[in-house]
mmCIF file of C-alpha atoms in Angstrom:
data_model
loop_
_atom_site.group_PDB
_atom_site.id
_atom_site.type_symbol
_atom_site.label_atom_id
_atom_site.label_comp_id
_atom_site.label_asym_id
_atom_site.label_seq_id
_atom_site.Cartn_x
_atom_site.Cartn_y
_atom_site.Cartn_z
ATOM 1 C CA MET A 192 -9.269 46.825 32.894
ATOM 2 C CA LEU A 193 -8.116 44.190 30.472
ATOM 3 C CA LEU A 194 -7.561 46.846 27.804
ATOM 4 C CA VAL A 195 -5.446 48.912 30.132
ATOM 5 C CA LEU A 196 -3.300 45.886 31.027
ATOM 6 C CA MET A 197 -2.767 44.995 27.363
ATOM 7 C CA PHE A 198 -1.844 48.572 26.523
ATOM 8 C CA THR A 199 0.621 48.657 29.424
ATOM 9 C CA VAL A 200 2.333 45.388 28.329
ATOM 10 C CA THR A 201 2.418 46.488 24.723
ATOM 11 C CA SER A 202 3.891 49.844 25.665
ATOM 12 C CA ALA A 203 6.554 48.172 27.788
ATOM 13 C CA THR A 204 7.398 45.755 24.989
ATOM 14 C CA ASN A 205 7.654 48.540 22.434
ATOM 15 C CA ALA A 206 9.860 50.482 24.793
ATOM 16 C CA GLN A 207 12.226 47.535 25.130
ATOM 17 C CA LEU A 208 12.331 47.002 21.379
ATOM 18 C CA PHE A 209 12.983 50.683 20.827
ATOM 19 C CA LYS A 210 15.803 50.598 23.373
ATOM 20 C CA LYS A 211 17.425 47.590 21.660
ATOM 21 C CA LEU A 212 17.116 49.184 18.241
ATOM 22 C CA LYS A 213 18.693 52.357 19.610
ATOM 23 C CA GLU A 214 21.638 50.390 21.055
ATOM 24 C CA LYS A 215 22.186 48.499 17.784
ATOM 25 C CA THR A 216 22.068 51.739 15.823
ATOM 26 C CA ALA A 217 24.666 53.295 18.137
ATOM 27 C CA LYS A 218 26.934 50.273 17.737
ATOM 28 C CA ALA A 219 26.565 50.370 14.006
ATOM 29 C CA LEU A 220 27.454 54.063 13.972
ATOM 30 C CA ASP A 221 30.442 53.417 16.222
ATOM 31 C CA SER A 222 31.536 50.572 13.955
ATOM 32 C CA LYS A 223 31.370 52.781 10.862
ATOM 33 C CA THR A 224 33.380 55.426 12.638
ATOM 34 C CA GLU A 225 36.109 52.895 13.500
ATOM 35 C CA THR A 226 36.120 51.084 10.126
ATOM 36 C CA PRO A 227 38.817 53.142 8.355
ATOM 37 C CA ALA A 228 41.351 52.642 11.152
ATOM 38 C CA SER A 229 40.473 48.983 11.413
ATOM 39 C CA ASN A 230 40.815 48.515 7.659
ATOM 40 C CA ASN A 231 44.117 50.339 7.613
ATOM 41 C CA GLN A 232 45.397 48.018 10.270
ATOM 42 C CA ASN A 233 44.201 44.930 8.405
ATOM 43 C CA ASN A 234 45.680 46.182 5.135
ATOM 44 C CA SER A 235 48.965 46.769 6.847
ATOM 45 C CA THR A 236 48.942 43.227 8.156
ATOM 46 C CA GLU A 237 48.101 41.824 4.726
ATOM 47 C CA LYS A 238 50.862 43.846 3.142
ATOM 48 C CA THR A 239 53.281 42.682 5.772
ATOM 49 C CA GLU A 240 52.257 39.087 5.223
ATOM 50 C CA SER A 241 52.386 39.609 1.463
ATOM 51 C CA ALA A 242 55.751 41.277 1.742
ATOM 52 C CA ALA A 243 56.940 38.420 3.902
ATOM 53 C CA GLY A 244 55.710 35.983 1.270
ATOM 54 C CA GLU A 245 57.566 37.902 -1.424
ATOM 55 C CA ARG A 246 60.697 37.877 0.658
ATOM 56 C CA LYS A 247 60.447 34.108 0.871
ATOM 57 C CA GLU A 248 60.228 33.880 -2.902
ATOM 58 C CA THR A 249 62.953 36.434 -3.550
ATOM 59 C CA PRO A 250 66.239 34.655 -4.243
ATOM 60 C CA GLN A 251 68.759 34.947 -1.449
ATOM 61 C CA PRO A 252 71.846 33.404 -3.025
ATOM 62 C CA ASP A 253 74.947 32.680 -1.039
ATOM 63 C CA SER A 254 78.333 31.442 -2.059
ATOM 64 C CA ASN A 255 76.911 28.006 -2.818
ATOM 65 C CA CYS A 256 74.057 29.162 -5.101
ATOM 66 C CA ARG A 257 74.031 31.086 -8.368
ATOM 67 C CA VAL A 258 71.493 31.932 -11.078
ATOM 68 C CA VAL A 259 72.193 29.862 -14.191
ATOM 69 C CA PHE A 260 69.175 30.645 -16.382
ATOM 70 C CA THR A 261 65.614 31.992 -16.334
ATOM 71 C CA LEU A 262 62.293 30.400 -17.225
ATOM 72 C CA ALA A 263 59.943 32.782 -19.025
ATOM 73 C CA GLU A 264 56.287 32.974 -18.041
ATOM 74 C CA GLY A 265 54.457 29.796 -19.050
ATOM 75 C CA GLU A 266 57.627 27.739 -19.486
ATOM 76 C CA SER A 267 58.153 24.452 -17.665
ATOM 77 C CA PHE A 268 60.703 21.624 -17.508
ATOM 78 C CA LEU A 269 60.360 18.343 -19.340
ATOM 79 C CA TYR A 270 61.689 16.259 -16.490
ATOM 80 C CA ASP A 271 62.324 13.095 -18.524
ATOM 81 C CA GLU A 272 64.378 15.078 -21.050
ATOM 82 C CA SER A 273 67.007 16.267 -18.563
ATOM 83 C CA LYS A 274 70.639 15.204 -18.360
ATOM 84 C CA ILE A 275 73.061 16.065 -15.561
ATOM 85 C CA LEU A 276 76.563 14.598 -15.652
ATOM 86 C CA THR A 277 80.223 15.336 -15.132
ATOM 87 C CA GLN A 278 82.550 16.084 -18.027
ATOM 88 C CA ASN A 279 86.247 16.909 -17.639
ATOM 89 C CA ASN A 280 85.816 17.074 -13.863
ATOM 90 C CA LYS A 281 83.019 19.679 -14.169
ATOM 91 C CA LEU A 282 79.262 19.577 -13.772
ATOM 92 C CA HIS A 283 77.388 19.644 -17.073
ATOM 93 C CA TYR A 284 73.611 19.920 -17.473
ATOM 94 C CA LEU A 285 71.101 19.827 -20.304
ATOM 95 C CA PHE A 286 67.448 20.775 -19.844
ATOM 96 C CA VAL A 287 64.519 20.946 -22.213
ATOM 97 C CA VAL A 288 61.771 23.472 -21.468
ATOM 98 C CA GLN A 289 58.418 23.868 -23.146
ATOM 99 C CA ASN A 290 56.233 26.966 -23.486
ATOM 100 C CA LYS A 291 52.462 27.374 -23.909
ATOM 101 C CA LYS A 292 52.841 27.219 -27.704
ATOM 102 C CA TYR A 293 54.351 23.717 -27.379
ATOM 103 C CA GLU A 294 57.728 24.983 -28.537
ATOM 104 C CA TYR A 295 60.887 23.437 -27.093
ATOM 105 C CA PHE A 296 64.104 25.116 -25.986
ATOM 106 C CA LEU A 297 67.410 23.519 -25.035
ATOM 107 C CA ILE A 298 69.297 24.850 -22.012
ATOM 108 C CA ASP A 299 72.919 23.722 -22.315
ATOM 109 C CA ASP A 300 74.964 24.872 -19.307
ATOM 110 C CA GLY A 301 72.850 28.039 -19.147
ATOM 111 C CA ASN A 302 72.905 28.736 -22.899
ATOM 112 C CA ARG A 303 69.472 28.724 -24.543
ATOM 113 C CA THR A 304 68.810 27.599 -28.127
ATOM 114 C CA GLY A 305 65.521 27.085 -29.961
ATOM 115 C CA PRO A 306 62.644 26.987 -30.510
ATOM 116 C CA PHE A 307 62.444 23.375 -31.720
ATOM 117 C CA LYS A 308 59.438 21.408 -32.886
ATOM 118 C CA GLU A 309 60.606 18.308 -30.992
ATOM 119 C CA ALA A 310 62.429 17.822 -27.713
ATOM 120 C CA PRO A 311 66.092 18.180 -28.784
ATOM 121 C CA ILE A 312 67.760 15.838 -26.266
ATOM 122 C CA LYS A 313 65.484 12.942 -27.155
ATOM 123 C CA SER A 314 65.990 13.627 -30.853
ATOM 124 C CA MET A 315 69.766 13.576 -30.459
ATOM 125 C CA GLN A 316 69.604 10.270 -28.585
ATOM 126 C CA GLU A 317 67.397 8.651 -31.209
ATOM 127 C CA ASN A 318 69.679 9.829 -34.021
ATOM 128 C CA ASP A 319 72.860 8.672 -32.302
ATOM 129 C CA GLU A 320 73.894 6.117 -34.918
ATOM 130 C CA GLY A 321 75.691 3.051 -33.646
ATOM 131 C CA ASN A 322 74.337 3.194 -30.111
ATOM 132 C CA SER A 323 70.759 2.079 -30.710
ATOM 133 C CA SER A 324 71.270 -0.990 -28.541
ATOM 134 C CA ALA A 325 72.814 0.873 -25.614
ATOM 135 C CA GLY A 326 69.407 1.762 -24.206
ATOM 136 C CA THR A 327 68.814 -1.783 -22.934
ATOM 137 C CA ASP A 328 71.147 -4.338 -21.438
ATOM 138 C CA GLU A 329 69.080 -7.403 -22.303
ATOM 139 C CA ILE A 330 70.257 -9.941 -24.885
ATOM 140 C CA SER A 331 67.696 -11.651 -27.085
ATOM 141 C CA VAL A 332 68.535 -15.008 -28.670
ATOM 142 C CA GLY A 333 67.100 -15.698 -32.119
ATOM 143 C CA GLU A 334 67.594 -14.765 -35.748
ATOM 144 C CA ASP A 335 64.826 -12.156 -35.680
ATOM 145 C CA LYS A 336 66.153 -10.452 -32.532
ATOM 146 C CA LYS A 337 69.789 -9.848 -33.375
ATOM 147 C CA ASP A 338 71.504 -6.745 -32.056
ATOM 148 C CA PRO A 339 71.362 -3.993 -34.745
ATOM 149 C CA VAL A 340 74.808 -2.596 -33.910
ATOM 150 C CA ALA A 341 76.406 -6.045 -34.118
ATOM 151 C CA LEU A 342 74.703 -6.590 -37.483
ATOM 152 C CA GLN A 343 76.038 -3.266 -38.749
ATOM 153 C CA TYR A 344 79.665 -4.162 -38.022
ATOM 154 C CA SER A 345 79.548 -7.924 -38.719
ATOM 155 C CA LYS A 346 81.071 -9.380 -41.871
ATOM 156 C CA THR A 347 81.610 -12.917 -43.115
ATOM 157 C CA ILE A 348 85.152 -13.424 -44.452
ATOM 158 C CA GLY A 349 86.247 -16.829 -45.729
ATOM 159 C CA GLY A 350 83.239 -18.480 -44.117
ATOM 160 C CA LYS A 351 84.050 -16.992 -40.697
ATOM 161 C CA LEU A 352 82.267 -14.229 -38.778
ATOM 162 C CA TYR A 353 84.240 -11.079 -37.926
ATOM 163 C CA LEU A 354 83.586 -7.614 -36.549
ATOM 164 C CA VAL A 355 85.001 -4.967 -38.879
ATOM 165 C CA PHE A 356 85.600 -1.807 -36.865
ATOM 166 C CA ASN A 357 87.501 1.279 -38.048
ATOM 167 C CA GLY A 358 89.157 -0.685 -40.830
ATOM 168 C CA LYS A 359 90.317 -3.627 -38.678
ATOM 169 C CA ASN A 360 88.967 -7.175 -38.467
ATOM 170 C CA TYR A 361 88.228 -8.726 -35.066
ATOM 171 C CA GLY A 362 87.443 -12.414 -34.690
ATOM 172 C CA PRO A 363 86.568 -14.946 -35.852
ATOM 173 C CA TYR A 364 83.484 -15.559 -33.700
ATOM 174 C CA ASP A 365 80.594 -17.984 -33.950
ATOM 175 C CA HIS A 366 78.069 -15.410 -32.778
ATOM 176 C CA VAL A 367 77.981 -11.760 -31.669
ATOM 177 C CA ALA A 368 75.233 -11.313 -29.072
ATOM 178 C CA LYS A 369 75.656 -7.595 -28.467
ATOM 179 C CA MET A 370 77.996 -4.748 -29.395
ATOM 180 C CA ILE A 371 78.181 -1.293 -27.799
ATOM 181 C CA LEU A 372 80.231 1.611 -29.165
ATOM 182 C CA SER A 373 81.810 4.446 -27.205
ATOM 183 C CA PRO A 374 80.285 7.912 -27.736
ATOM 184 C CA ASP A 375 83.218 8.935 -29.954
ATOM 185 C CA LYS A 376 82.959 5.685 -31.994
ATOM 186 C CA LYS A 377 86.625 4.864 -31.324
ATOM 187 C CA GLN A 378 86.072 1.934 -28.946
ATOM 188 C CA PHE A 379 83.712 -0.981 -28.573
ATOM 189 C CA PHE A 380 82.796 -3.784 -26.199
ATOM 190 C CA ALA A 381 81.077 -6.915 -27.455
ATOM 191 C CA ALA A 382 79.616 -10.121 -26.030
ATOM 192 C CA VAL A 383 80.516 -13.031 -28.320
ATOM 193 C CA THR A 384 80.328 -16.824 -28.476
ATOM 194 C CA ILE A 385 83.355 -18.905 -29.466
ATOM 195 C CA GLY A 386 82.767 -22.652 -29.630
ATOM 196 C CA SER A 387 79.980 -24.914 -28.391
ATOM 197 C CA GLN A 388 78.780 -28.530 -28.403
ATOM 198 C CA ASN A 389 77.967 -28.170 -32.059
ATOM 199 C CA SER A 390 78.026 -25.562 -34.809
ATOM 200 C CA MET A 391 74.281 -24.915 -34.698
ATOM 201 C CA MET A 392 74.269 -24.058 -30.994
ATOM 202 C CA ALA A 393 77.357 -21.877 -31.384
ATOM 203 C CA LYS A 394 75.775 -19.859 -34.171
ATOM 204 C CA MET A 395 72.699 -19.342 -31.944
ATOM 205 C CA GLY A 396 74.889 -17.834 -29.212
ATOM 206 C CA MET A 397 74.765 -20.811 -26.826
ATOM 207 C CA GLY A 398 78.290 -21.885 -26.005
ATOM 208 C CA PHE A 399 81.429 -20.406 -24.489
ATOM 209 C CA CYS A 400 80.795 -16.693 -23.900
ATOM 210 C CA PHE A 401 83.502 -14.032 -23.961
ATOM 211 C CA ILE A 402 83.863 -10.270 -23.628
ATOM 212 C CA VAL A 403 86.032 -8.655 -26.309
ATOM 213 C CA ASN A 404 86.981 -5.140 -27.393
ATOM 214 C CA GLU A 405 89.068 -3.336 -30.013
ATOM 215 C CA GLY A 406 92.185 -4.081 -27.964
ATOM 216 C CA THR A 407 93.444 -7.330 -26.482
ATOM 217 C CA LEU A 408 90.503 -8.049 -24.156
ATOM 218 C CA LYS A 409 89.176 -11.614 -24.263
ATOM 219 C CA GLN A 410 87.522 -12.296 -20.899
ATOM 220 C CA LYS A 411 85.639 -15.572 -20.515
ATOM 221 C CA ALA A 412 82.294 -15.442 -18.739
ATOM 222 C CA GLY A 413 82.777 -17.842 -15.834
ATOM 223 C CA THR A 414 85.021 -20.851 -15.410
ATOM 224 C CA GLY A 415 82.402 -23.503 -16.134
ATOM 225 C CA GLY A 416 81.157 -24.932 -19.384
ATOM 226 C CA MET A 417 78.772 -23.529 -21.938
ATOM 227 C CA SER A 418 76.548 -20.581 -21.151
ATOM 228 C CA ILE A 419 73.643 -18.545 -22.497
ATOM 229 C CA PRO A 420 74.232 -14.752 -22.579
ATOM 230 C CA MET A 421 71.424 -12.809 -20.871
ATOM 231 C CA LYS A 422 72.591 -9.223 -20.264
ATOM 232 C CA PHE A 423 75.447 -6.991 -21.363
ATOM 233 C CA SER A 424 76.235 -3.402 -20.321
ATOM 234 C CA VAL A 425 79.049 -0.854 -20.078
ATOM 235 C CA SER A 426 80.122 1.532 -17.332
ATOM 236 C CA ASP A 427 79.223 5.222 -17.460
ATOM 237 C CA GLY A 428 82.719 6.242 -18.524
ATOM 238 C CA PHE A 429 83.008 3.373 -21.028
ATOM 239 C CA LYS A 430 86.001 1.969 -19.156
ATOM 240 C CA HIS A 431 84.605 -1.489 -18.409
ATOM 241 C CA CYS A 432 81.746 -3.774 -19.366
ATOM 242 C CA MET A 433 79.820 -6.634 -17.772
ATOM 243 C CA ILE A 434 78.115 -9.751 -19.116
ATOM 244 C CA THR A 435 75.565 -11.859 -17.255
ATOM 245 C CA VAL A 436 75.197 -15.467 -18.373
ATOM 246 C CA MET A 437 73.351 -18.618 -17.317
ATOM 247 C CA ASN A 438 75.552 -21.694 -17.015
ATOM 248 C CA GLN A 439 73.887 -24.559 -18.880
ATOM 249 C CA GLU A 440 75.286 -27.243 -16.584
ATOM 250 C CA ASN A 441 74.215 -25.987 -13.134
ATOM 251 C CA GLN A 442 71.717 -23.244 -14.149
ATOM 252 C CA LYS A 443 73.644 -20.695 -12.090
ATOM 253 C CA ILE A 444 73.573 -17.055 -13.191
ATOM 254 C CA ILE A 445 76.978 -15.367 -13.158
ATOM 255 C CA SER A 446 77.977 -11.747 -13.843
ATOM 256 C CA VAL A 447 81.537 -11.144 -15.042
ATOM 257 C CA THR A 448 83.253 -7.845 -15.860
ATOM 258 C CA SER A 449 86.070 -6.954 -18.228
ATOM 259 C CA ALA A 450 88.234 -6.485 -15.114
ATOM 260 C CA GLY A 451 87.726 -10.150 -14.206
ATOM 261 C CA LYS A 452 85.392 -9.438 -11.257
ATOM 262 C CA GLU A 453 82.691 -12.079 -10.792
ATOM 263 C CA ALA A 454 79.542 -12.435 -8.699
ATOM 264 C CA GLU A 455 76.624 -14.827 -8.654
ATOM 265 C CA ALA A 456 73.352 -13.192 -9.628
ATOM 266 C CA ASP A 457 69.779 -13.957 -8.608
ATOM 267 C CA MET A 458 67.033 -14.922 -11.044
ATOM 268 C CA ALA A 459 64.657 -12.668 -9.083
ATOM 269 C CA ASP A 460 66.946 -9.704 -9.784
ATOM 270 C CA MET A 461 67.101 -10.580 -13.474
ATOM 271 C CA TYR A 462 63.351 -10.166 -13.861
ATOM 272 C CA SER A 463 62.559 -7.696 -11.083
ATOM 273 C CA GLY A 464 61.660 -4.992 -13.610
ATOM 274 C CA ASN A 465 64.624 -2.841 -12.578
ATOM 275 C CA SER A 466 67.230 -3.594 -15.243
ATOM 276 C CA SER A 467 69.761 -1.232 -13.661
ATOM 277 C CA SER A 468 69.747 -2.834 -10.189
ATOM 278 C CA THR A 469 73.067 -4.421 -11.186
ATOM 279 C CA PHE A 470 75.712 -2.543 -13.146
ATOM 280 C CA VAL A 471 79.440 -2.230 -13.677
ATOM 281 C CA SER A 472 81.460 0.680 -12.325
ATOM 282 C CA ASP A 473 84.285 2.488 -14.106
ATOM 283 C CA ASN A 474 86.831 0.486 -12.097
ATOM 284 C CA GLY A 475 85.288 -2.821 -13.159
ATOM 285 C CA ASP A 476 83.376 -3.706 -9.980
ATOM 286 C CA ILE A 477 79.902 -5.256 -10.005
ATOM 287 C CA ILE A 478 77.504 -2.984 -8.093
ATOM 288 C CA SER A 479 74.118 -4.430 -7.179
ATOM 289 C CA VAL A 480 71.060 -3.802 -5.014
ATOM 290 C CA PRO A 481 69.357 -7.160 -4.286
ATOM 291 C CA SER A 482 65.599 -7.140 -4.876
ATOM 292 C CA GLN A 483 65.064 -9.258 -1.766
ATOM 293 C CA SER A 484 67.169 -7.002 0.511
ATOM 294 C CA PRO A 485 66.980 -3.540 -1.131
ATOM 295 C CA THR A 486 68.591 -1.657 1.756
ATOM 296 C CA GLN A 487 71.972 -3.138 0.783
ATOM 297 C CA VAL A 488 74.523 -2.140 -1.828
ATOM 298 C CA LEU A 489 76.787 -5.010 -2.807
ATOM 299 C CA VAL A 490 80.180 -4.754 -4.486
ATOM 300 C CA ASN A 491 81.211 -7.983 -6.218
ATOM 301 C CA GLY A 492 78.652 -9.820 -4.098
ATOM 302 C CA LYS A 493 79.709 -8.415 -0.708
ATOM 303 C CA GLU A 494 77.954 -5.701 1.321
ATOM 304 C CA ALA A 495 79.631 -2.305 0.989
ATOM 305 C CA ALA A 496 76.834 -0.029 2.222
ATOM 306 C CA ALA A 497 73.439 -0.246 3.920
ATOM 307 C CA PHE A 498 70.647 2.329 4.294
ATOM 308 C CA LYS A 499 67.781 2.891 6.728
ATOM 309 C CA VAL A 500 65.215 2.764 3.926
ATOM 310 C CA PRO A 501 64.830 0.473 0.892
ATOM 311 C CA ILE A 502 66.334 1.729 -2.360
ATOM 312 C CA LYS A 503 63.304 2.089 -4.639
ATOM 313 C CA SER A 504 64.962 3.959 -7.493
ATOM 314 C CA MET A 505 68.500 3.430 -8.733
ATOM 315 C CA ASN A 506 68.349 6.923 -10.233
ATOM 316 C CA ARG A 507 68.319 8.340 -6.691
ATOM 317 C CA LEU A 508 71.203 6.222 -5.430
ATOM 318 C CA PHE A 509 74.452 8.191 -5.657
ATOM 319 C CA LEU A 510 77.616 6.173 -5.279
ATOM 320 C CA THR A 511 80.817 7.819 -4.110
ATOM 321 C CA PRO A 512 84.359 6.519 -4.742
ATOM 322 C CA ASP A 513 84.176 5.119 -1.210
ATOM 323 C CA ILE A 514 80.919 3.120 -1.482
ATOM 324 C CA SER A 515 80.443 3.220 2.303
ATOM 325 C CA LYS A 516 79.901 7.006 2.009
ATOM 326 C CA SER A 517 77.232 6.791 -0.702
ATOM 327 C CA VAL A 518 73.868 8.499 -0.301
ATOM 328 C CA TYR A 519 70.267 7.880 -1.318
ATOM 329 C CA TYR A 520 67.726 10.667 -1.919
ATOM 330 C CA GLU A 521 63.991 10.202 -1.398
ATOM 331 C CA ASN A 522 61.085 12.528 -0.569
ATOM 332 C CA GLY A 523 63.233 15.517 0.381
ATOM 333 C CA THR A 524 65.659 13.556 2.579
ATOM 334 C CA ILE A 525 69.261 12.531 1.966
ATOM 335 C CA TYR A 526 69.996 9.160 3.565
ATOM 336 C CA LYS A 527 73.652 8.388 4.163
ATOM 337 C CA ALA A 528 75.146 4.920 4.315
ATOM 338 C CA ASP A 529 76.520 5.703 7.778
ATOM 339 C CA GLY A 530 72.936 5.784 9.107
ATOM 340 C CA THR A 531 72.499 9.565 9.305
ATOM 341 C CA GLN A 532 70.133 11.687 7.243
ATOM 342 C CA GLU A 533 69.618 15.327 6.209
ATOM 343 C CA SER A 534 66.583 17.259 5.006
ATOM 344 C CA LEU A 535 66.789 18.698 1.497
ATOM 345 C CA SER A 536 63.270 19.655 0.476
ATOM 346 C CA GLY A 537 62.024 21.787 -2.404
ATOM 347 C CA VAL A 538 64.898 20.947 -4.750
ATOM 348 C CA LEU A 539 65.022 19.775 -8.363
ATOM 349 C CA PHE A 540 67.326 17.259 -10.037
ATOM 350 C CA PRO A 541 69.596 16.476 -7.053
ATOM 351 C CA ARG A 542 72.853 14.773 -7.990
ATOM 352 C CA VAL A 543 75.694 13.652 -5.735
ATOM 353 C CA ILE A 544 78.957 14.140 -7.597
ATOM 354 C CA THR A 545 82.609 13.942 -6.627
ATOM 355 C CA ILE A 546 84.716 16.651 -8.276
ATOM 356 C CA ASN A 547 88.357 17.196 -7.345
ATOM 357 C CA LYS A 548 87.942 14.697 -4.472
ATOM 358 C CA GLU A 549 85.077 16.789 -3.014
ATOM 359 C CA THR A 550 81.731 14.991 -2.745
ATOM 360 C CA ALA A 551 78.698 17.276 -2.782
ATOM 361 C CA VAL A 552 75.032 17.219 -3.681
ATOM 362 C CA TYR A 553 74.248 19.590 -6.540
ATOM 363 C CA TYR A 554 70.652 20.663 -7.025
ATOM 364 C CA PHE A 555 68.468 23.309 -8.646
ATOM 365 C CA LYS A 556 65.929 25.646 -7.016
ATOM 366 C CA ILE A 557 63.447 28.030 -8.612
ATOM 367 C CA TYR A 558 62.410 31.466 -7.341
ATOM 368 C CA LYS A 559 60.204 34.127 -8.891
ATOM 369 C CA ASN A 560 61.971 37.382 -9.630
ATOM 370 C CA GLU A 561 60.534 40.918 -9.685
ATOM 371 C CA ASN A 562 59.434 40.551 -13.326
ATOM 372 C CA GLY A 563 57.346 37.456 -12.617
ATOM 373 C CA SER A 564 59.793 35.158 -14.388
ATOM 374 C CA LYS A 565 61.445 32.249 -12.610
ATOM 375 C CA ASP A 566 65.163 32.282 -11.914
ATOM 376 C CA VAL A 567 66.762 28.850 -11.756
ATOM 377 C CA TYR A 568 69.593 28.532 -9.243
ATOM 378 C CA LEU A 569 72.309 25.904 -9.157
ATOM 379 C CA CYS A 570 73.297 25.130 -5.569
ATOM 380 C CA LYS A 571 75.867 22.916 -3.909
ATOM 381 C CA LYS A 572 75.919 21.273 -0.492
ATOM 382 C CA VAL A 573 79.158 19.569 0.508
ATOM 383 C CA LEU A 574 78.577 16.251 2.233
#
């Protein structure tokens, strides 16, 4: 009886297993029958998605964008070797690209030259004779730290110190702290010392500080007594210069421009690590971003613009002729001084430039073309 029961249970169990196996086999067969159609559908979707992706990468230029040059496969930008500026009321750009063979090419307004063994823009800057001191605005006091450009053009005549420039003598001075030449070597600005408590201090550059040039400029730095020169710089267009001095009597730090504009500086700004947080504009104004209130832009010590976010990089602050309409670019967003903002993501080398009284942000974008190379577009967005 027990054997019969076991046989019955076993038979029932085998029957159930057989039934399940049969169902799975049928499903598997059905699945194989439907696979081609299913795969076709999936392939179509992938192609559509792929095609959509390609369409996103395919350049769609409009009237504000145009292809200016192409990067070959394996080429990339050297971002710190790029220059974008305005010349003769037009946008001018210089890029250096590098390939996998570590060869360099110069892209000058879309025209390619090379290959070069070294980055050409950097090489040109290093070989620019007479402007070796223009890379820093700091003034060092001491015999072993004299400005190399000032030394090149200094000459002692009859026991007096002069600057001899393009065949003419300028002076006499007791000390020349710094001298900067224009790009065409036809102009100069210099920070000099004329007179002091004694001859030794005067010859060390501690005395009455002045700004001079190849013309009639002789602007005194401040109205107080003797000073120590600390910084000296020129405007982008070489139209004006600015000297920052420390007054020896009251220890105040004063910035003065060749246009006679003056503003008191902060010691914290002098050593904040951002040497360009204060500079002189082409109209002779002192432009500064205080380190203790970096949302502000000051003109000659007074607020002219304010932003929602702190200005972390002066390279991304773009000043317009009307300072109150200036903009600041950070992390794909353009912040305007009027408090508004606009998204501008996925762009390279944005610059806000005013040309023919029209202020616009110019930027570059890269798209892959049908050959796998990368087309570089120059675009413009009017603000």
